[in-house]
Tab-separated table of C-alpha atoms in Angstrom:
chain	number	residue	atom	x	y	z
A	1354	MET	CA	10.771	193.678	-26.188
A	1355	SER	CA	8.673	196.420	-27.886
A	1356	ASN	CA	9.572	199.898	-24.901
A	1357	ARG	CA	7.152	202.141	-26.090
A	1358	ILE	CA	3.514	201.247	-26.522
A	1359	VAL	CA	1.314	202.967	-28.206
A	1360	ILE	CA	-2.392	202.069	-26.008
A	1361	LEU	CA	-5.470	203.376	-28.560
A	1362	GLY	CA	-8.602	204.012	-26.726
A	1363	ALA	CA	-8.889	205.032	-23.169
A	1364	GLY	CA	-12.185	202.695	-21.908
A	1365	GLU	CA	-10.839	199.391	-19.387
A	1366	SER	CA	-10.147	197.269	-22.014
A	1367	GLY	CA	-7.121	200.656	-22.988
A	1368	THR	CA	-7.313	201.963	-19.564
A	1369	GLY	CA	-6.109	198.137	-18.415
A	1370	ALA	CA	-3.644	197.336	-21.075
A	1371	ALA	CA	-2.535	201.102	-20.112
A	1372	LEU	CA	-1.962	199.895	-16.160
A	1373	LEU	CA	0.064	196.881	-16.665
A	1374	ALA	CA	1.556	198.078	-19.249
A	1375	ASN	CA	2.737	201.018	-16.881
A	1376	ALA	CA	3.636	198.232	-14.725
A	1377	LYS	CA	5.888	196.717	-16.474
A	1378	GLY	CA	7.844	199.047	-16.878
A	1379	TYR	CA	6.679	199.967	-21.053
A	1380	LYS	CA	6.842	203.988	-21.845
A	1381	VAL	CA	3.226	204.107	-21.796
A	1382	PHE	CA	1.280	206.274	-24.259
A	1383	VAL	CA	-2.480	206.743	-24.528
A	1384	SER	CA	-4.220	208.329	-27.357
A	1385	ASP	CA	-8.310	208.225	-27.590
A	1386	ALA	CA	-10.227	210.475	-30.068
A	1387	GLY	CA	-13.419	210.796	-27.620
A	1388	SER	CA	-12.917	212.463	-24.213
A	1389	ILE	CA	-12.657	209.912	-21.252
A	1390	ALA	CA	-14.615	209.103	-18.892
A	1391	SER	CA	-13.204	210.462	-15.591
A	1392	ILE	CA	-13.235	207.423	-13.663
A	1393	TYR	CA	-10.129	206.307	-16.241
A	1394	ARG	CA	-8.090	209.523	-16.768
A	1395	ASP	CA	-8.077	209.528	-13.281
A	1396	GLU	CA	-6.724	206.649	-12.978
A	1397	LEU	CA	-4.183	208.292	-15.973
A	1398	ILE	CA	-3.032	210.401	-13.974
A	1399	ALA	CA	-2.043	209.147	-10.817
A	1400	ASN	CA	-0.102	206.467	-12.054
A	1401	LYS	CA	1.827	209.515	-13.604
A	1402	ILE	CA	0.823	207.952	-17.702
A	1403	LYS	CA	0.716	210.576	-20.489
A	1404	PHE	CA	-2.357	210.095	-23.090
A	1405	GLU	CA	-4.490	212.799	-25.375
A	1406	GLU	CA	-8.014	213.252	-25.668
A	1407	GLY	CA	-9.999	214.831	-28.926
A	1408	GLY	CA	-7.662	213.832	-31.178
A	1409	HIS	CA	-4.790	211.832	-32.552
A	1410	ASN	CA	-1.650	212.824	-32.308
A	1411	LEU	CA	0.369	210.880	-35.410
A	1412	GLU	CA	3.579	212.351	-35.107
A	1413	ARG	CA	4.078	211.244	-32.036
A	1414	ILE	CA	1.516	207.940	-32.271
A	1415	LEU	CA	4.083	206.486	-34.902
A	1416	LYS	CA	7.049	206.269	-32.708
A	1417	ALA	CA	5.934	204.030	-31.391
A	1418	ASP	CA	7.279	200.144	-30.880
A	1419	GLU	CA	4.145	198.577	-30.834
A	1420	VAL	CA	-0.524	198.716	-30.782
A	1421	ILE	CA	-2.427	198.132	-28.426
A	1422	LYS	CA	-5.489	198.946	-30.353
A	1423	SER	CA	-9.042	198.775	-28.474
A	1424	PRO	CA	-11.819	196.663	-30.002
A	1425	GLY	CA	-14.301	199.076	-30.630
A	1426	ILE	CA	-11.718	201.157	-33.857
A	1427	PRO	CA	-11.623	199.740	-36.992
A	1428	ASP	CA	-8.682	198.707	-39.809
A	1429	SER	CA	-10.628	201.929	-41.671
A	1430	ALA	CA	-10.207	204.305	-39.548
A	1431	PRO	CA	-7.338	207.383	-40.631
A	1432	VAL	CA	-4.707	206.616	-37.343
A	1433	MET	CA	-4.887	202.684	-37.664
A	1434	GLN	CA	-4.542	203.539	-41.795
A	1435	ALA	CA	-1.396	205.585	-40.428
A	1436	ILE	CA	-0.258	203.057	-38.827
A	1437	ILE	CA	-0.432	200.304	-40.779
A	1438	GLN	CA	0.947	202.002	-43.552
A	1439	ASN	CA	4.063	202.107	-40.925
A	1440	CYS	CA	4.185	198.866	-40.314
A	1441	ILE	CA	4.116	199.049	-36.179
A	1442	PRO	CA	2.603	196.354	-34.847
A	1443	VAL	CA	-0.708	195.851	-33.624
A	1444	ILE	CA	-2.975	193.708	-31.016
A	1445	GLY	CA	-4.958	194.092	-29.312
A	1446	GLU	CA	-5.129	193.976	-24.724
A	1447	LEU	CA	-5.764	190.303	-24.525
A	1448	GLU	CA	-3.111	189.710	-26.465
A	1449	PHE	CA	-0.975	191.907	-24.656
A	1450	ALA	CA	-2.118	190.669	-21.142
A	1451	TRP	CA	-1.489	186.863	-21.813
A	1452	ARG	CA	1.557	187.836	-22.527
A	1453	PHE	CA	2.210	188.300	-18.484
A	1454	ALA	CA	-0.336	185.284	-17.522
A	1455	LYS	CA	0.044	181.529	-16.541
A	1456	GLY	CA	-2.582	180.049	-15.767
A	1457	ARG	CA	-5.815	177.720	-18.001
A	1458	PHE	CA	-7.516	180.409	-20.755
A	1459	ILE	CA	-11.649	179.485	-21.183
A	1460	LEU	CA	-12.032	181.482	-23.875
A	1461	ILE	CA	-16.394	182.140	-25.216
A	1462	THR	CA	-17.421	183.896	-28.646
A	1463	GLY	CA	-20.475	183.217	-30.564
A	1464	THR	CA	-23.093	185.702	-31.715
A	1465	ASN	CA	-25.519	185.360	-28.829
A	1466	GLY	CA	-25.146	183.358	-25.433
A	1467	LYS	CA	-21.742	184.691	-24.823
A	1468	THR	CA	-22.196	186.442	-21.044
A	1469	THR	CA	-24.624	183.338	-19.964
A	1470	THR	CA	-22.451	180.407	-20.935
A	1471	THR	CA	-19.423	182.646	-19.369
A	1472	LEU	CA	-21.297	183.631	-16.344
A	1473	LEU	CA	-22.637	180.335	-15.740
A	1474	ILE	CA	-18.292	178.730	-15.978
A	1475	HIS	CA	-17.017	181.198	-13.900
A	1476	HIS	CA	-19.765	180.633	-11.558
A	1477	LEU	CA	-20.017	176.329	-11.612
A	1478	LEU	CA	-16.348	176.804	-10.532
A	1479	ALA	CA	-16.604	179.591	-8.666
A	1480	HIS	CA	-18.570	177.017	-6.596
A	1481	ALA	CA	-16.255	174.371	-7.139
A	1482	GLY	CA	-13.145	175.828	-5.014
A	1483	ARG	CA	-11.667	176.894	-8.141
A	1484	ASN	CA	-9.529	179.513	-8.185
A	1485	VAL	CA	-11.402	181.358	-11.072
A	1486	GLY	CA	-11.272	184.759	-12.464
A	1487	LEU	CA	-13.669	186.410	-14.817
A	1488	GLY	CA	-13.560	189.366	-17.174
A	1489	GLY	CA	-12.712	190.031	-21.101
A	1490	ASN	CA	-16.254	191.853	-23.273
A	1491	ILE	CA	-18.154	190.518	-20.085
A	1492	GLY	CA	-16.661	193.218	-17.528
A	1493	THR	CA	-12.618	193.698	-16.206
A	1494	SER	CA	-10.019	193.134	-19.012
A	1495	LEU	CA	-7.545	190.909	-18.235
A	1496	ALA	CA	-4.403	193.330	-18.157
A	1497	ARG	CA	-6.866	195.317	-15.190
A	1498	ILE	CA	-6.737	191.487	-13.302
A	1499	LEU	CA	-3.066	190.622	-13.912
A	1500	LEU	CA	-2.043	193.697	-11.829
A	1501	ASP	CA	-2.946	191.605	-8.500
A	1502	GLN	CA	-4.472	188.694	-8.704
A	1503	ARG	CA	-3.341	185.514	-10.818
A	1504	PHE	CA	-5.932	183.023	-10.830
A	1505	GLU	CA	-4.937	178.782	-11.885
A	1506	THR	CA	-8.066	180.195	-14.832
A	1507	TYR	CA	-8.968	182.227	-16.392
A	1508	VAL	CA	-13.172	182.526	-18.020
A	1509	LEU	CA	-13.393	185.124	-20.764
A	1510	GLU	CA	-16.176	186.005	-22.963
A	1511	VAL	CA	-14.147	187.217	-26.179
A	1512	SER	CA	-15.969	189.826	-28.604
A	1513	ASN	CA	-15.091	189.106	-32.398
A	1514	PHE	CA	-13.323	192.916	-31.810
A	1515	GLN	CA	-11.402	191.529	-29.453
A	1516	LEU	CA	-10.295	188.187	-31.169
A	1517	GLU	CA	-9.491	190.383	-33.933
A	1518	GLY	CA	-6.690	192.279	-31.891
A	1519	MET	CA	-4.486	188.061	-31.237
A	1520	SER	CA	-1.956	186.198	-33.248
A	1521	GLU	CA	-0.158	184.934	-29.967
A	1522	PHE	CA	-3.141	183.746	-28.416
A	1523	LYS	CA	-4.312	180.481	-26.904
A	1524	ALA	CA	-7.178	178.913	-25.559
A	1525	ASP	CA	-7.274	175.693	-24.011
A	1526	THR	CA	-10.777	175.949	-23.964
A	1527	ALA	CA	-12.216	178.356	-27.025
A	1528	ILE	CA	-16.927	177.965	-26.723
A	1529	LEU	CA	-17.910	178.818	-30.695
A	1530	LEU	CA	-21.679	178.936	-30.026
A	1531	ASN	CA	-23.862	180.240	-32.925
A	1532	ILE	CA	-22.260	182.671	-36.118
A	1533	THR	CA	-24.941	185.339	-37.404
A	1534	PRO	CA	-24.886	188.401	-39.085
A	1535	ASP	CA	-23.723	191.090	-36.972
A	1536	HIS	CA	-21.400	194.220	-37.278
A	1537	LEU	CA	-20.968	193.703	-40.411
A	1538	ASP	CA	-20.681	197.796	-40.947
A	1539	ARG	CA	-17.344	196.901	-39.585
A	1540	TYR	CA	-16.676	194.432	-42.476
A	1541	TYR	CA	-17.574	196.120	-45.289
A	1542	ASN	CA	-21.159	193.828	-45.161
A	1543	HIS	CA	-19.061	190.645	-46.350
A	1544	PHE	CA	-20.591	187.611	-43.379
A	1545	GLN	CA	-17.449	185.241	-43.894
A	1546	SER	CA	-15.469	188.169	-42.982
A	1547	TYR	CA	-17.388	187.616	-39.578
A	1548	VAL	CA	-16.684	184.144	-39.286
A	1549	ASN	CA	-12.952	184.759	-40.153
A	1550	ALA	CA	-13.048	186.806	-36.914
A	1551	LYS	CA	-15.036	184.428	-34.448
A	1552	MET	CA	-13.254	181.039	-36.043
A	1553	LYS	CA	-9.463	182.684	-34.782
A	1554	ILE	CA	-10.558	181.572	-31.464
A	1555	THR	CA	-9.245	177.755	-32.786
A	1556	GLN	CA	-6.079	178.871	-33.268
A	1557	ASN	CA	-3.244	177.817	-32.234
A	1558	MET	CA	-4.830	175.053	-30.207
A	1559	THR	CA	-3.920	171.541	-30.645
A	1560	GLU	CA	-4.764	168.452	-30.015
A	1561	ASN	CA	-4.669	168.440	-26.369
A	1562	ASP	CA	-6.671	171.650	-26.002
A	1563	HIS	CA	-10.964	171.675	-25.875
A	1564	PHE	CA	-13.008	172.630	-28.614
A	1565	ILE	CA	-16.687	173.335	-27.645
A	1566	PHE	CA	-18.929	174.297	-31.338
A	1567	PHE	CA	-22.177	174.032	-30.773
A	1568	GLN	CA	-23.487	171.561	-34.371
A	1569	ASP	CA	-26.109	172.897	-35.311
A	1570	ASP	CA	-25.128	176.208	-36.928
A	1571	ASP	CA	-24.926	175.364	-40.826
A	1572	VAL	CA	-22.416	177.957	-41.272
A	1573	ILE	CA	-20.064	176.898	-37.025
A	1574	SER	CA	-19.642	172.796	-39.295
A	1575	LYS	CA	-19.247	174.561	-42.289
A	1576	GLU	CA	-15.962	175.602	-41.155
A	1577	ILE	CA	-15.512	173.350	-39.185
A	1578	ILE	CA	-15.452	170.375	-42.446
A	1579	THR	CA	-13.116	173.378	-44.171
A	1580	ARG	CA	-10.487	174.220	-41.711
A	1581	GLY	CA	-9.659	170.854	-40.380
A	1582	LEU	CA	-9.267	171.603	-37.142
A	1583	ASP	CA	-6.690	168.731	-35.143
A	1584	VAL	CA	-7.734	169.315	-31.696
A	1585	ASP	CA	-10.542	167.624	-28.876
A	1586	MET	CA	-14.066	168.344	-30.662
A	1587	LEU	CA	-16.575	168.353	-28.078
A	1588	ARG	CA	-19.952	168.996	-29.877
A	1589	VAL	CA	-23.336	170.304	-28.639
A	1590	SER	CA	-26.791	169.840	-30.278
A	1591	ARG	CA	-30.312	170.321	-30.568
A	1592	GLU	CA	-31.109	167.984	-32.668
A	1593	ARG	CA	-29.281	164.365	-33.088
A	1594	GLU	CA	-27.946	162.526	-30.304
A	1595	VAL	CA	-23.650	162.919	-30.092
A	1596	ASN	CA	-20.489	160.928	-28.601
A	1597	ASN	CA	-18.425	163.342	-27.208
A	1598	GLY	CA	-19.689	166.267	-26.298
A	1599	ALA	CA	-24.256	166.441	-25.604
A	1600	TYR	CA	-26.909	167.334	-26.943
A	1601	ILE	CA	-31.115	166.999	-25.490
A	1602	LYS	CA	-34.243	164.712	-26.231
A	1603	ASN	CA	-37.077	164.056	-24.723
A	1604	GLY	CA	-36.422	167.258	-21.543
A	1605	GLU	CA	-33.102	165.327	-20.970
A	1606	LEU	CA	-29.516	166.403	-21.336
A	1607	PHE	CA	-27.319	163.791	-22.218
A	1608	PHE	CA	-23.826	164.066	-21.724
A	1609	LYS	CA	-21.625	161.228	-23.393
A	1610	ASN	CA	-17.533	160.066	-23.155
A	1611	PRO	CA	-16.038	159.787	-26.718
A	1612	ASP	CA	-16.147	156.322	-26.900
A	1613	GLY	CA	-20.335	157.333	-26.148
A	1614	THR	CA	-20.731	156.123	-23.978
A	1615	LEU	CA	-22.788	158.289	-20.493
A	1616	ALA	CA	-21.156	159.809	-18.227
A	1617	PHE	CA	-24.045	161.482	-16.420
A	1618	SER	CA	-27.370	163.680	-17.907
A	1619	LEU	CA	-29.543	166.109	-16.064
A	1620	SER	CA	-32.932	166.630	-16.591
A	1621	GLU	CA	-34.010	169.907	-18.482
A	1622	GLU	CA	-35.556	170.907	-14.908
A	1623	GLU	CA	-32.929	170.764	-13.128
A	1624	ILE	CA	-31.312	174.133	-14.653
A	1625	PRO	CA	-32.112	177.458	-14.330
A	1626	LEU	CA	-32.281	178.759	-17.282
A	1627	ARG	CA	-34.636	178.387	-20.166
A	1628	GLY	CA	-35.363	178.920	-23.483
A	1629	PRO	CA	-33.670	176.230	-25.717
A	1630	HIS	CA	-31.186	178.120	-26.904
A	1631	ASN	CA	-29.936	178.214	-23.054
A	1632	MET	CA	-30.080	174.675	-22.906
A	1633	VAL	CA	-27.709	175.335	-25.509
A	1634	ASN	CA	-25.073	178.119	-23.971
A	1635	VAL	CA	-26.134	175.201	-20.505
A	1636	MET	CA	-23.980	172.434	-22.169
A	1637	SER	CA	-21.611	174.172	-23.842
A	1638	ALA	CA	-20.364	175.238	-20.069
A	1639	ILE	CA	-20.849	172.097	-18.473
A	1640	LEU	CA	-19.392	170.777	-20.574
A	1641	ALA	CA	-16.183	173.417	-20.438
A	1642	VAL	CA	-16.457	172.430	-16.510
A	1643	TRP	CA	-16.574	168.866	-16.275
A	1644	LYS	CA	-13.358	168.709	-19.041
A	1645	GLU	CA	-12.214	171.363	-16.204
A	1646	GLY	CA	-12.147	168.310	-13.516
A	1647	LEU	CA	-15.620	169.019	-11.520
A	1648	THR	CA	-18.089	166.263	-10.494
A	1649	GLU	CA	-21.252	165.521	-12.042
A	1650	LEU	CA	-22.680	166.016	-8.063
A	1651	GLU	CA	-20.089	169.654	-8.167
A	1652	ILE	CA	-21.967	170.224	-11.135
A	1653	LYS	CA	-25.539	170.084	-9.980
A	1654	GLU	CA	-25.326	171.691	-6.477
A	1655	GLY	CA	-23.112	174.586	-8.280
A	1656	LEU	CA	-25.829	174.668	-11.288
A	1657	LYS	CA	-29.137	174.833	-7.677
A	1658	SER	CA	-27.720	177.943	-7.241
A	1659	PHE	CA	-27.251	180.577	-10.115
A	1660	VAL	CA	-28.130	183.426	-11.228
A	1661	ASN	CA	-28.553	184.240	-15.201
A	1662	ALA	CA	-27.386	188.283	-15.926
A	1663	LYS	CA	-29.812	191.267	-16.488
A	1664	HIS	CA	-31.842	191.520	-19.273
A	1665	ARG	CA	-31.616	188.715	-20.056
A	1666	LEU	CA	-34.801	186.703	-19.981
A	1667	GLU	CA	-34.862	188.002	-16.871
A	1668	PRO	CA	-38.291	187.848	-14.973
A	1669	VAL	CA	-39.015	191.046	-13.322
A	1670	GLY	CA	-42.593	191.312	-12.436
A	1671	GLU	CA	-46.204	189.636	-11.647
A	1672	ILE	CA	-49.332	191.522	-12.282
A	1673	ASN	CA	-53.077	190.268	-12.095
A	1674	GLY	CA	-51.517	186.446	-13.045
A	1675	ILE	CA	-49.382	188.488	-16.092
A	1676	LYS	CA	-45.636	187.883	-15.610
A	1677	PHE	CA	-43.091	189.988	-17.146
A	1678	PHE	CA	-39.777	189.240	-18.151
A	1679	ASN	CA	-37.071	191.387	-19.862
A	1680	ASP	CA	-34.885	190.796	-22.337
A	1681	SER	CA	-33.938	194.647	-23.417
A	1682	LYS	CA	-29.724	192.857	-24.311
A	1683	ALA	CA	-31.539	191.319	-27.423
A	1684	THR	CA	-31.375	193.278	-29.771
A	1685	ASN	CA	-30.814	190.938	-32.576
A	1686	ILE	CA	-33.454	189.402	-35.292
A	1687	ASP	CA	-32.152	185.814	-33.786
A	1688	SER	CA	-31.511	186.806	-30.227
A	1689	THR	CA	-35.664	187.999	-30.090
A	1690	TYR	CA	-36.847	184.263	-31.903
A	1691	PHE	CA	-34.899	183.034	-29.345
A	1692	ALA	CA	-37.037	184.647	-26.637
A	1693	LEU	CA	-39.862	183.809	-28.638
A	1694	SER	CA	-38.969	180.083	-28.407
A	1695	SER	CA	-38.616	180.704	-25.030
A	1696	PHE	CA	-42.213	180.454	-23.155
A	1697	GLN	CA	-44.937	177.997	-23.848
A	1698	GLU	CA	-47.623	180.536	-22.230
A	1699	ASP	CA	-49.085	183.403	-25.036
A	1700	ILE	CA	-46.462	186.587	-25.327
A	1701	VAL	CA	-47.857	189.761	-25.382
A	1702	TRP	CA	-44.590	190.668	-27.243
A	1703	ILE	CA	-43.203	194.516	-26.804
A	1704	ALA	CA	-40.044	195.393	-29.420
A	1705	GLY	CA	-38.620	197.692	-31.157
A	1706	GLY	CA	-36.169	200.859	-31.194
A	1707	LYS	CA	-33.484	201.186	-33.626
A	1708	ASP	CA	-33.563	198.813	-36.570
A	1709	LYS	CA	-30.570	197.959	-37.714
A	1710	GLY	CA	-31.718	196.323	-41.361
A	1711	ASN	CA	-33.805	193.914	-39.760
A	1712	ASP	CA	-35.896	191.235	-41.675
A	1713	TYR	CA	-38.686	189.838	-39.090
A	1714	ASN	CA	-40.105	187.126	-42.018
A	1715	THR	CA	-37.268	185.467	-39.484
A	1716	LEU	CA	-39.659	185.314	-36.809
A	1717	LEU	CA	-43.040	185.290	-38.576
A	1718	PRO	CA	-43.470	181.716	-38.026
A	1719	ILE	CA	-42.973	182.000	-34.575
A	1720	VAL	CA	-44.331	185.161	-33.597
A	1721	GLN	CA	-47.722	183.431	-35.475
A	1722	GLU	CA	-47.335	181.002	-32.813
A	1723	ASN	CA	-46.545	182.367	-29.431
A	1724	VAL	CA	-47.215	185.880	-29.788
A	1725	LYS	CA	-50.918	187.856	-28.799
A	1726	ALA	CA	-50.425	190.706	-29.254
A	1727	LEU	CA	-47.475	193.278	-30.208
A	1728	VAL	CA	-46.704	196.395	-28.550
A	1729	CYS	CA	-44.126	199.070	-30.500
A	1730	LEU	CA	-41.188	200.446	-28.042
A	1731	GLY	CA	-39.311	203.289	-30.141
A	1732	ALA	CA	-39.510	207.042	-31.945
A	1733	ASP	CA	-40.755	205.376	-35.150
A	1734	ASN	CA	-41.853	202.361	-34.688
A	1735	GLN	CA	-44.128	202.369	-38.494
A	1736	LYS	CA	-42.013	199.116	-40.065
A	1737	LEU	CA	-42.926	196.686	-36.816
A	1738	ILE	CA	-45.649	197.908	-37.759
A	1739	GLN	CA	-45.893	197.246	-41.334
A	1740	PHE	CA	-45.273	194.140	-41.382
A	1741	PHE	CA	-46.367	192.686	-38.096
A	1742	SER	CA	-50.636	194.667	-38.187
A	1743	PRO	CA	-51.424	192.222	-40.688
A	1744	TYR	CA	-51.566	189.126	-38.839
A	1745	LEU	CA	-51.548	189.847	-35.167
A	1746	PRO	CA	-53.057	193.142	-32.662
A	1747	VAL	CA	-50.347	195.622	-32.940
A	1748	GLU	CA	-49.523	199.066	-30.834
A	1749	ASP	CA	-47.535	202.303	-31.503
A	1750	THR	CA	-45.937	203.544	-28.005
A	1751	HIS	CA	-43.349	205.327	-27.350
A	1752	ASN	CA	-42.120	205.316	-23.603
A	1753	GLU	CA	-41.593	201.851	-20.975
A	1754	VAL	CA	-44.824	202.784	-18.992
A	1755	ASP	CA	-47.429	203.823	-21.676
A	1756	ALA	CA	-45.641	199.999	-23.610
A	1757	VAL	CA	-46.225	198.388	-19.693
A	1758	ASP	CA	-50.260	199.948	-20.531
A	1759	ALA	CA	-50.940	198.556	-23.567
A	1760	ALA	CA	-49.225	194.833	-22.526
A	1761	LEU	CA	-51.361	194.764	-19.828
A	1762	SER	CA	-54.426	195.541	-21.702
A	1763	LYS	CA	-53.385	193.087	-24.363
A	1764	ALA	CA	-53.179	190.511	-21.721
A	1765	LYS	CA	-54.837	188.269	-19.393
A	1766	SER	CA	-53.754	185.899	-16.593
A	1767	GLY	CA	-51.723	183.047	-16.959
A	1768	ASP	CA	-49.648	185.376	-20.574
A	1769	VAL	CA	-46.575	186.684	-20.743
A	1770	VAL	CA	-45.247	189.710	-21.491
A	1771	VAL	CA	-41.779	189.665	-23.769
A	1772	LEU	CA	-39.017	192.586	-23.787
A	1773	SER	CA	-37.421	191.787	-26.267
A	1774	PRO	CA	-37.269	194.556	-28.596
A	1775	ALA	CA	-34.562	192.866	-31.389
A	1776	CYS	CA	-33.838	197.030	-32.440
A	1777	SER	CA	-30.811	198.109	-30.554
A	1778	SER	CA	-31.881	200.830	-27.583
A	1779	PHE	CA	-29.743	203.611	-29.099
A	1780	ASP	CA	-33.238	206.004	-30.690
A	1781	LEU	CA	-34.732	206.450	-26.425
A	1782	TYR	CA	-32.459	205.235	-24.043
A	1783	LYS	CA	-28.569	205.394	-23.826
A	1784	ASN	CA	-28.201	201.400	-23.830
A	1785	TYR	CA	-29.824	198.335	-23.847
A	1786	GLU	CA	-29.252	198.303	-20.282
A	1787	ASP	CA	-30.722	202.064	-19.877
A	1788	ARG	CA	-33.816	200.240	-21.701
A	1789	GLY	CA	-33.850	197.333	-18.966
A	1790	ASP	CA	-33.729	199.161	-16.163
A	1791	LYS	CA	-36.527	201.874	-16.765
A	1792	PHE	CA	-38.807	198.911	-18.362
A	1793	ARG	CA	-38.373	197.049	-14.793
A	1794	LYS	CA	-38.669	200.326	-12.515
A	1795	ALA	CA	-41.976	200.580	-15.013
A	1796	VAL	CA	-43.788	197.076	-14.019
A	1797	ALA	CA	-42.658	197.854	-9.775
A	1798	ASN	CA	-44.090	200.973	-9.556
A	1799	LYS	CA	-47.771	199.213	-11.882
A	1800	ILE	CA	-47.308	195.913	-9.763
A	1801	SER	CA	-46.810	199.147	-6.958
A	1802	ASP	CA	-49.932	201.210	-8.538
A	1803	THR	CA	-52.058	197.334	-8.876
A	1804	HIS	CA	-51.575	195.980	-4.980
A	1805	SER	CA	-52.669	199.807	-3.622
A	1806	ILE	CA	-56.549	199.779	-5.820
A	1807	ASN	CA	-56.847	196.059	-4.600
A	1808	GLN	CA	-56.998	197.229	-1.585
A	1809	GLU	CA	-58.603	200.298	-1.022
A	1810	VAL	CA	-61.271	198.006	-3.002
A	1811	GLN	CA	-61.026	196.116	-0.792
A	1812	SER	CA	-60.816	198.268	2.449
C-alpha cells in the first residue's frame, strides 16, 4: 500500500480525500495553490492533517507514493508536469474512495442534465426505502460519505474531470446523457479528448452491468459502434421505438424489455418536469431504478414528490398572468436550446453574461419559433444584440431588476419569462447560483410591489 499521499487541491473533493486517507492510516499532505476556504482549513487542522496553501512545495510533493488530484487541476499545470515527469501515480478522489467502498454504484454523466438525473434516481430509490447515498460532483464527495456512512447503493454525478482520474473504478450502472462541446479549453480545443473523458464512464464494465445512453446523440452513437462495448446496453430515444430501453411517443413514455415486450408506460403528464431534454433525463433515471428492482408502482409514487434542484427551469413566480422561470444553470447553448424548447407559451427570453465564444446560429430556429422578445442581462451585451436584433425586439440591461422590468414590458398575460443565459455568470455575479438567487429575489420583490399597487387600486 502506498504510504505517503499528497493531495492537490483542498476543496470538497480534496478535503474529503484527505480526511479518508488520514482515517485509513496514510501519511497525508495537502497542497493548494490558492487559499483554502475556512470550512476546509478548520477540518484539516482539527484532524491534524498537514497542509500548505498559496503555492506548492515541489520538494515535499515529489516524495509522495501517490498523488490524489482535485478535478479542477489540469495536467498542464506546472506541478502536474513535475509529478508526471517523476512517474508518481496520480488518481482522483473517486478512484481513491472507491477502494474502501462496498455496494452498488450508479454513475451519471453528460454535458447537460447530470444533476437532474442524479437527483431523480436518488429520490426514487430513497422514496422506495432503499439504503442509498448521494454524492460526487453534485456536492458531497464520496470520500467524505465513506468516513462514517455505508450505503447499499451510491448514486454519483461525475464530471469529465472526475472521470479522468479513474482507472480501476467500475460502475454497476452507467448513464451517459449527451456529449456536446464544453470545457474545450482543458483539452486544447480537441473535442475527441473531451469525448474520451466522458466515455471513461464505461471502463471496466462487464456484460452484467448496465449502460444507459441517449442513442439520438450522434457522438454517443458513433462511440458505441467503434468501441464495441460488452455490456447490457439500454437505449433512450425521443425519435424512434427501441427494445431494452425507453422511448417517448405521442406524450407517452414506454419502457421495453430486451425481447421487445412492454414492461410499463407513463404519461408525460405524470412527469414533474417539463421539456424534451427532461424526458431523456427521466427515462434514463427510471431505467436505472428499474434495473435496481423498483416496481412500476414505486416509480410512479416516487415521481409525485420529486422536486428538481434550483436554477433548472425553476418556477419562481407569476405577475399579472406572466410566469417567470429561473434557468440560470443554463450556461451553454445546448442547455438554453432545451429550455426554449420546453414551452408552448410565447417566451420573453433573458440571456447574457460572459460569452464562451457562443455560436448563436444553433439557437436561431427555436428563437424565431418560440421567442417574442430578448432581454439581455450582462456587462457587455453587444454580441447578443447584434446577432438577434434583426429577428426580434431586444432590450439591453445590466442587472436583474432592470431585466425583470424590461421582460414585463414585453410580456402579456399567458406568456412566460425565462432566464436561460447561455453564458457564464462571472461578468456580474459570483456564479450561476448567485445570478439565479438574485433573479428570484427581483421577481419576488416585483410580485410584492405589484400586490401592493393592486391593493391600493382596489381600496
